[in-house]
Tab-separated table of C-alpha atoms and ligand atoms in Angstrom:
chain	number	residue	atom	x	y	z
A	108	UNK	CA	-54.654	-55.795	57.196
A	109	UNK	CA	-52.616	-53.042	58.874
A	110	UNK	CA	-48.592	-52.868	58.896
A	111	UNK	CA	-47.143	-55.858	61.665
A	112	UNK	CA	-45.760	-54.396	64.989
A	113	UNK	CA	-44.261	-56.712	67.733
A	114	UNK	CA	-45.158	-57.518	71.270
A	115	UNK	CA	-43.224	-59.259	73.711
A	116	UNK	CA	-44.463	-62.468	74.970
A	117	UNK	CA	-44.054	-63.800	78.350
A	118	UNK	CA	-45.230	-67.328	77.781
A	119	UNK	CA	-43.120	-68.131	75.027
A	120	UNK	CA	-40.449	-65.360	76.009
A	121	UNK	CA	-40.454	-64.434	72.491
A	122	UNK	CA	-41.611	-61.260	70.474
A	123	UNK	CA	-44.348	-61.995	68.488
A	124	UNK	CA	-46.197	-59.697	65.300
A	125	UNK	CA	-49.174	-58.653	65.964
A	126	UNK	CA	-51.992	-56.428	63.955
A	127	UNK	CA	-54.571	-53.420	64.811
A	128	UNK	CA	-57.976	-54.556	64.098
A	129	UNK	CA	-61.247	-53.310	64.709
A	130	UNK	CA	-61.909	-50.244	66.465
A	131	UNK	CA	-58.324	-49.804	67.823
A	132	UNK	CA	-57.844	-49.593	63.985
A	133	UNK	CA	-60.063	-47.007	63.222
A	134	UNK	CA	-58.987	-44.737	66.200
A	135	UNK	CA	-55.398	-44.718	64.694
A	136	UNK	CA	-56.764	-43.789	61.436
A	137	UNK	CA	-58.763	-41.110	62.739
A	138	UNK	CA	-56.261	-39.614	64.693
A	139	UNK	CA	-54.123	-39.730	62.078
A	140	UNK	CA	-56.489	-37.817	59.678
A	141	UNK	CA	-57.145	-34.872	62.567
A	142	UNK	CA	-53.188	-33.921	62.672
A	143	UNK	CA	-52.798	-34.431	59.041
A	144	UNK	CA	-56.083	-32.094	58.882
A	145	UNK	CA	-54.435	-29.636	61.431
A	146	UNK	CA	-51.118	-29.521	60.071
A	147	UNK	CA	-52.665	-28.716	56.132
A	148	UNK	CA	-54.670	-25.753	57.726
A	149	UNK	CA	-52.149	-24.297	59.362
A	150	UNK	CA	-49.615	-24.558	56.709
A	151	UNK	CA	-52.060	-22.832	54.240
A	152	UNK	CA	-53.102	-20.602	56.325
A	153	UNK	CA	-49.751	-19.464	57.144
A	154	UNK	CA	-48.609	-19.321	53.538
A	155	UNK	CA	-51.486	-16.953	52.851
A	156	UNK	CA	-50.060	-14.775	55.220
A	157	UNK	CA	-46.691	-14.556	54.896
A	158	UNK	CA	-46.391	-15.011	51.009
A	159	UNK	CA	-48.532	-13.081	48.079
A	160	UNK	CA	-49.955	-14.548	45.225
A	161	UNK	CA	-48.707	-14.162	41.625
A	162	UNK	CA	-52.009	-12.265	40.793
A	163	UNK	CA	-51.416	-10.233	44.166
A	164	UNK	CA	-48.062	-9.579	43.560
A	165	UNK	CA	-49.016	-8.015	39.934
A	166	UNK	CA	-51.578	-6.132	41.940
A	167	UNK	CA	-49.419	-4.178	44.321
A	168	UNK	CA	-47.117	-3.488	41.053
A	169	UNK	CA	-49.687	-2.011	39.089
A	170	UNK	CA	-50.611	0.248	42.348
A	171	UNK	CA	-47.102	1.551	43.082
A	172	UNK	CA	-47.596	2.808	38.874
A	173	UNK	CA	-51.063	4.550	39.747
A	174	UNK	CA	-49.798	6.523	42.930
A	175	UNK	CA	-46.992	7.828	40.934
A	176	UNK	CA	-48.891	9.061	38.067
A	177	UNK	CA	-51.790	10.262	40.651
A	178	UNK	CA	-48.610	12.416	41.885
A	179	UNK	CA	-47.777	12.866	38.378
A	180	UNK	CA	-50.703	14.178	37.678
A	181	UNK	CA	-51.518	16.592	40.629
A	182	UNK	CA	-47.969	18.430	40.158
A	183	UNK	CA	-48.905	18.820	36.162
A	184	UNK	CA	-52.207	20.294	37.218
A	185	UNK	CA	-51.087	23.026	40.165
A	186	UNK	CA	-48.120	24.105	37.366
A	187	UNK	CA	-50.763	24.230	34.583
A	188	UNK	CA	-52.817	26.242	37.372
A	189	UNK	CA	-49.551	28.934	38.153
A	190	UNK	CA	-48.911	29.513	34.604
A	191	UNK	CA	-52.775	30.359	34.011
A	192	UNK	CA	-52.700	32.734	37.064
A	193	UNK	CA	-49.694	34.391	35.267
A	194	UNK	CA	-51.002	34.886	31.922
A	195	UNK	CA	-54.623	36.363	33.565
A	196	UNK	CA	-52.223	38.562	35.492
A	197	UNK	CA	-50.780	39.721	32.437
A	198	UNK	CA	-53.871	39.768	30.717
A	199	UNK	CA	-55.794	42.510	33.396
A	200	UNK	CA	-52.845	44.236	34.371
A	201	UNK	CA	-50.712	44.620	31.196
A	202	UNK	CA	-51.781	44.235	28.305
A	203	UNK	CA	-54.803	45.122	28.060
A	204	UNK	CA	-53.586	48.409	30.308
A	205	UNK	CA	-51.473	49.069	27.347
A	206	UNK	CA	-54.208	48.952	24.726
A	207	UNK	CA	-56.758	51.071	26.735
A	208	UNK	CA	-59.266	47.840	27.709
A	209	UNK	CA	-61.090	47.388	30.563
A	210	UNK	CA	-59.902	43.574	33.011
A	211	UNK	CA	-62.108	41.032	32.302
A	212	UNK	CA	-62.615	40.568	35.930
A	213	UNK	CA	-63.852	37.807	38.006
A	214	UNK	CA	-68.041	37.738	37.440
A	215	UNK	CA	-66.929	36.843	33.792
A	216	UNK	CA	-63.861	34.431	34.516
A	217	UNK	CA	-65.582	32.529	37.179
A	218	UNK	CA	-68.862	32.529	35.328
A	219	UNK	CA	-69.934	28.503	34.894
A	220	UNK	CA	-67.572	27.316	36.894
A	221	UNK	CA	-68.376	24.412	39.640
A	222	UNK	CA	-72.154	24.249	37.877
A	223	UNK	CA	-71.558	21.298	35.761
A	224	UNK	CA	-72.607	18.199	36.312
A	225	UNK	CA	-70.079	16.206	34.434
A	226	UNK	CA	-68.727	14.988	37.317
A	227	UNK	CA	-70.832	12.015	39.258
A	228	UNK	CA	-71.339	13.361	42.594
A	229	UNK	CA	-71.145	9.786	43.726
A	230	UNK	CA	-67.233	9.775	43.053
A	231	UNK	CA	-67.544	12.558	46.441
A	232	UNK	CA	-68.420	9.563	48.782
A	233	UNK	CA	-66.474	7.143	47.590
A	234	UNK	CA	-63.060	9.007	46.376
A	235	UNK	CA	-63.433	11.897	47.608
A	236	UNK	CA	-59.653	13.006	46.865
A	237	UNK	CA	-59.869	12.295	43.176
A	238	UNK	CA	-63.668	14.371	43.270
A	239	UNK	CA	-61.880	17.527	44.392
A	240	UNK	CA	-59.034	17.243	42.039
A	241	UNK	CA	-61.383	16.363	39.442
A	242	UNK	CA	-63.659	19.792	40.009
A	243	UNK	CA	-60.211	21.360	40.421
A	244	UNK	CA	-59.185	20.155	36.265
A	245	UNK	CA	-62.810	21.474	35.542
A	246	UNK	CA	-62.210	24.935	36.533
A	247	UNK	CA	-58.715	24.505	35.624
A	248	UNK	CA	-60.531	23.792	31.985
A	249	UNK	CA	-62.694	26.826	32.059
A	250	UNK	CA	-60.526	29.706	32.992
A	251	UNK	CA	-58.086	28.384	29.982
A	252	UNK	CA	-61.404	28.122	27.845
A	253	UNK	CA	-61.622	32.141	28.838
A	254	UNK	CA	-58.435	33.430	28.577
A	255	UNK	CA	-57.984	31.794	25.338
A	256	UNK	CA	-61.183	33.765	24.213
A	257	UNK	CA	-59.544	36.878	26.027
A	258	UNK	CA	-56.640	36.806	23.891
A	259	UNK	CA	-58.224	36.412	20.207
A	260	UNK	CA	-59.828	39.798	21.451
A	261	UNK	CA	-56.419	41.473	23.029
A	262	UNK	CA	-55.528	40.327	19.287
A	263	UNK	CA	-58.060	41.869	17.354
A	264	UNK	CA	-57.974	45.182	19.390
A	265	UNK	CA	-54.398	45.039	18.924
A	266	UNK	CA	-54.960	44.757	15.430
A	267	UNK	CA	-56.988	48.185	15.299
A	268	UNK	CA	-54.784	49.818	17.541
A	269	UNK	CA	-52.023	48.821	15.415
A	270	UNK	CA	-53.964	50.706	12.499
A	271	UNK	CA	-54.749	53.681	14.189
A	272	UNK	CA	-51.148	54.184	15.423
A	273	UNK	CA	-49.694	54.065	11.534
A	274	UNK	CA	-52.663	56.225	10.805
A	275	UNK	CA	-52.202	58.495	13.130
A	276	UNK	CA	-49.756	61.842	11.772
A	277	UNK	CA	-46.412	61.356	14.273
A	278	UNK	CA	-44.027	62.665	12.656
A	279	UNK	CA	-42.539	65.739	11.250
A	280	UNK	CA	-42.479	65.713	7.639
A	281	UNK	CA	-39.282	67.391	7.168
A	282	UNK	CA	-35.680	65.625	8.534
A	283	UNK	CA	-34.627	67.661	10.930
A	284	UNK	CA	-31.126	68.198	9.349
A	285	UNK	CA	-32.735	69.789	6.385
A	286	UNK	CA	-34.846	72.218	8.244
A	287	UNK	CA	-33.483	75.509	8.627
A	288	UNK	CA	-36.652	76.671	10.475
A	289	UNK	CA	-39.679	75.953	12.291
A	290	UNK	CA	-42.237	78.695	12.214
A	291	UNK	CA	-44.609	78.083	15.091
A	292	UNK	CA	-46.960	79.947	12.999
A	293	UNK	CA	-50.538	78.051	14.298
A	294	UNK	CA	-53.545	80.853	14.823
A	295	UNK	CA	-54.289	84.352	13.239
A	296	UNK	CA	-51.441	85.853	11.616
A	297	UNK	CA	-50.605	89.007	9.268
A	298	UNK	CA	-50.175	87.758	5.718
A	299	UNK	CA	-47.298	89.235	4.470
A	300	UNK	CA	-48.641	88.999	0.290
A	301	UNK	CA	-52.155	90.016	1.235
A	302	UNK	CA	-51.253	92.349	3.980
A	303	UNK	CA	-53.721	91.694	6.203
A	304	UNK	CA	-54.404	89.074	9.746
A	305	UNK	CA	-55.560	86.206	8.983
A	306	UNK	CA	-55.926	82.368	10.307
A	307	UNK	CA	-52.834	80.424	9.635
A	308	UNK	CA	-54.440	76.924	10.554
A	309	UNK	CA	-50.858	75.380	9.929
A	310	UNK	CA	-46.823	75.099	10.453
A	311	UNK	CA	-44.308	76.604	8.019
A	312	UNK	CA	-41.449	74.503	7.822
A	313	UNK	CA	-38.339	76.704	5.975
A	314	UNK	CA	-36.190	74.539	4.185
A	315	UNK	CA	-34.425	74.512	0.673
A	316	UNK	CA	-36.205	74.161	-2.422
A	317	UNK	CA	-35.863	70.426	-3.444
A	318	UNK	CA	-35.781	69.279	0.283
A	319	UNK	CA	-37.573	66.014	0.707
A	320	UNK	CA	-41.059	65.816	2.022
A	321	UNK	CA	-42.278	62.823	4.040
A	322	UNK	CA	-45.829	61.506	4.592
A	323	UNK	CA	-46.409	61.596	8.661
A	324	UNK	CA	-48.722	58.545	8.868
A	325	UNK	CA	-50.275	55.794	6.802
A	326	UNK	CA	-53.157	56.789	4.374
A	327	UNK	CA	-54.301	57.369	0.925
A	328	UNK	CA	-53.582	60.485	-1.187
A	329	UNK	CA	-56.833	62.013	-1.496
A	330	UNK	CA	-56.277	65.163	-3.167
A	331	UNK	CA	-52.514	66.078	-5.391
A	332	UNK	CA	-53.340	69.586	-7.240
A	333	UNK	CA	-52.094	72.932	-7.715
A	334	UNK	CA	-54.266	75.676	-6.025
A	335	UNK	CA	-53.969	79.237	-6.438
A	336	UNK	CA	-53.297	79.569	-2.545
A	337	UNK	CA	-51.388	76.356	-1.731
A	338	UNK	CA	-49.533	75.883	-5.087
A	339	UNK	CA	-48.794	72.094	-5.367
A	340	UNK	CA	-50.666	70.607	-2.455
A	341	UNK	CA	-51.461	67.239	-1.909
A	342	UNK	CA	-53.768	66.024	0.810
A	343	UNK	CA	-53.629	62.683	3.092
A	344	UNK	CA	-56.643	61.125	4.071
A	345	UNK	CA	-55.039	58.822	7.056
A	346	UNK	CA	-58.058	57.441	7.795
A	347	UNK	CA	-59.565	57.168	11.775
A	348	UNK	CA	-60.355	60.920	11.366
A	349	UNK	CA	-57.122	62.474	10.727
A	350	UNK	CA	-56.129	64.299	7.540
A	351	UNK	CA	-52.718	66.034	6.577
A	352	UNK	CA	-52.013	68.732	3.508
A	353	UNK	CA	-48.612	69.623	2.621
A	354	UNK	CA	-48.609	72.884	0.385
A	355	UNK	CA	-46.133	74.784	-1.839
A	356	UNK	CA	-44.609	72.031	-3.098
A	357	UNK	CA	-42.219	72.012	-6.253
A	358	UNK	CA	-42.587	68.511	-7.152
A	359	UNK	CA	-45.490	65.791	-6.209
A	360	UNK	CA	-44.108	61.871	-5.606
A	361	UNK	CA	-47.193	60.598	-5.409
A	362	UNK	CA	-50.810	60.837	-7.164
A	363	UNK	CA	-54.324	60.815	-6.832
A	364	UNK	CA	-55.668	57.601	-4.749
A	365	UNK	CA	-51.943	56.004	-4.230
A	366	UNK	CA	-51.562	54.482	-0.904
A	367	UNK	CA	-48.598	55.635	1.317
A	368	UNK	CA	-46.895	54.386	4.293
A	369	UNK	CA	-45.879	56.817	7.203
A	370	UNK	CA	-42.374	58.051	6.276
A	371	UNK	CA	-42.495	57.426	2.314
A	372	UNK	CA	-41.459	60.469	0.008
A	373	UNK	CA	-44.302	62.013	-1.260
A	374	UNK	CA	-42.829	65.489	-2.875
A	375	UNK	CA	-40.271	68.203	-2.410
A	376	UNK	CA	-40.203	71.828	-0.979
A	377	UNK	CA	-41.204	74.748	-3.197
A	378	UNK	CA	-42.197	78.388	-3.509
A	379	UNK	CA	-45.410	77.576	-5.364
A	380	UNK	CA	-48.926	79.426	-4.691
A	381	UNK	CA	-49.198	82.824	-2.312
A	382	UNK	CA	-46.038	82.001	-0.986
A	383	UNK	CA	-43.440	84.518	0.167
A	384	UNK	CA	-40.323	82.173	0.316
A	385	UNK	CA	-39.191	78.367	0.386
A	386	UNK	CA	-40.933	76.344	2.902
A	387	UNK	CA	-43.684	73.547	3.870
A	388	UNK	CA	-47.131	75.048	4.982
A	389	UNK	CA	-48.505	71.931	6.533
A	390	UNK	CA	-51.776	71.118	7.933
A	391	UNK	CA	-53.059	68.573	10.277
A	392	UNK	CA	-57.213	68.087	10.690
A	393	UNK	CA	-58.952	65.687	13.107
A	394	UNK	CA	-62.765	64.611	11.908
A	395	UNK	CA	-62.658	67.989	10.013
A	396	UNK	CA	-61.173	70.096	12.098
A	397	UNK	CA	-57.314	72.153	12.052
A	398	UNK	CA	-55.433	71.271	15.000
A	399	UNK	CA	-51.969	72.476	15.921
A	400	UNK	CA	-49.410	70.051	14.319
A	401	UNK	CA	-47.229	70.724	16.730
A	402	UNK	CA	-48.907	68.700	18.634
A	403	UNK	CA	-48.209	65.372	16.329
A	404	UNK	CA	-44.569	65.770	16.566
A	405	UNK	CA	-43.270	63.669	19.567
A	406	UNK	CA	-42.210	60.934	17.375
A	407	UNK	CA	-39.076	62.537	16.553
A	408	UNK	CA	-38.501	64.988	19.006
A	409	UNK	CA	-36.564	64.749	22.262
A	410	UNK	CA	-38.248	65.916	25.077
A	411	UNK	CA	-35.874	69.389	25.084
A	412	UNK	CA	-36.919	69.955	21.756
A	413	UNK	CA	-40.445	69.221	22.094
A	414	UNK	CA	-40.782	71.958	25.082
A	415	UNK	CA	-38.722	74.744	23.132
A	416	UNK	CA	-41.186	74.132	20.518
A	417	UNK	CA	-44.239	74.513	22.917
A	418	UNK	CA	-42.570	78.022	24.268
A	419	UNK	CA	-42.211	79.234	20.932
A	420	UNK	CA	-45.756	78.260	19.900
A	421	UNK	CA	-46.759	80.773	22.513
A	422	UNK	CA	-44.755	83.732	20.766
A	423	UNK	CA	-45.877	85.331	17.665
A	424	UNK	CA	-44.567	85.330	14.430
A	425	UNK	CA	-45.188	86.148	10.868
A	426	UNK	CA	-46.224	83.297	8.411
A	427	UNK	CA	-44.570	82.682	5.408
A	428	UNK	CA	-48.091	82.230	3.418
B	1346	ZN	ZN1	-48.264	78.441	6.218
């Protein structure tokens, strides 16, 4: 039985309960169940729209992080790409300028590049942003692959260079304060003791007996005799072709087989042999052969000197040997 509700009664002018019953009964329940029905739908609905849910709010969170390491990620990759393009620049265009190498060029930097299939071609339909930046990293990958290849070579030919520019006679083997004079005596000569012209394949260097004498480039001391001719002579085997002999001496510093260092002290100025007076005959060879020395003296030479020395070359003069 449903909740009482009154009516007014005529007959006995008085109100009076009454009940729902039946189908009067039902209809009220019905309609009572469509607006409840109504009202529940449109409240969730409009809660779905208007508010998130705790699993959507996480979702949007974890989003925002993604985008800003995507953007992250994109500015590492075009700085890692700039710096690359600087050291391949330096690469072709310096260094390897420097040390007498050919570029590597582009056949052999962009050789393999954009034929792998590491990455799934699907990812092009579907994210087709992160595809491009992911063949981007690829090549990105490769070129550094190369130039790191590129440089363990710059480093080895470095390396040799580095060898054959000790090696190589540069310097004068006198100190110029202690040389009284340079006798640009390279080519045929008149000997003064045998009294005849001759070929003086070398430079006399005058200087006082005693004066120091200084190896002009890295090497081993293949020879350190007396010879009739030379006197005390020693001979430099420098290695990469070139050989050095330093003749007359009065005193050796070094012997047979030692290993010297461009610059170190190796004996002193003398008179020794057919010589006519104090001085350094010295001798420079390339695979065998006498070449001026004159020529291996820019080391220590400024660029005023170096010319006067060239002028004189093309004078004659007596040798002192
Ligand atoms: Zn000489």
């Amino acid at each position: 039985m449903g909740k009482a509700k009154y009516r007014y009664n005529p007959d006995t002018c008085r109100y009076e309960p009454f009940y729902l019953k039946g189908r009067a009964l039902r209809e009220r329940a019905m309609v009572f169940v469509m607006i409840a029905t109504v009202v529940a739908t449109g409240g969730y609905f409009y809660i779905r729209n208007y508010f998130e849910t705790i699993d959507e709010f996480l979702l949007e969170q974890e989003n925002q992080i993604r985008k800003a390491e995507w953007t992250d990620l994109r500015h590492r990759v075009y700085v890692a790409d700039q710096k690359l393009s600087e050291y391949i620049q330096k690469d072709d265009y310096n260094y390897r300028v420097i040390l007498d190498s050919h570029p590597l060029g582009a056949s052999i930097r962009e050789a393999g590049v954009g034929g792998s299939e590491k990455i799934d071609s699907k990812l092009l339909l579907e994210f087709p942003v992160i595809y491009h930046e992911a063949k981007r990293v690829e090549k990105l990958v490769h070129q550094a692959e190369i130039e790191i290849q590129s440089f363990d070579e710059i480093d080895r030919i470095l390396d040799k260079k580095t060898a054959m520019w000790s090696a190589k006679p540069a310097i004068q083997p006198l100190s110029n304060q202690q040389l009284t004079y340079l006798h640009t005596t390279y080519g045929s000569r008149f000997h003064q003791i045998l009294g005849y012209v001759r070929e003086h394949k070398g430079l006399d260097l005058t200087a006082d007996v005693g004066t120091p004498v200084y190896a002009a480039g890295d090497g081993r001391v293949e020879k350190a005799y007396y010879s009739q001719s030379y006197g005390n002579v020693i001979y430099l085997d420098h290695v990469y072709g070139y050989e050095t002999r330093y003749a007359h001496l009065s005193k050796f510093n070094v012997k047979q087989g030692q290993r010297v260092k461009r610059g170190d002290l190796i004996g002193f100025v003398g008179n020794t042999g057919l010589s006519k007076g104090p001085h350094l005959h010295y001798e420079v060879l390339f695979q065998g052969q006498h070449v001026n020395p004159i020529n291996f003296f820019q080391r220590d030479l400024s660029n005023t000197e170096y010319q006067r020395l060239i002028e004189e070359a093309s004078q004659s003069h007596e040798s002192l040997d």
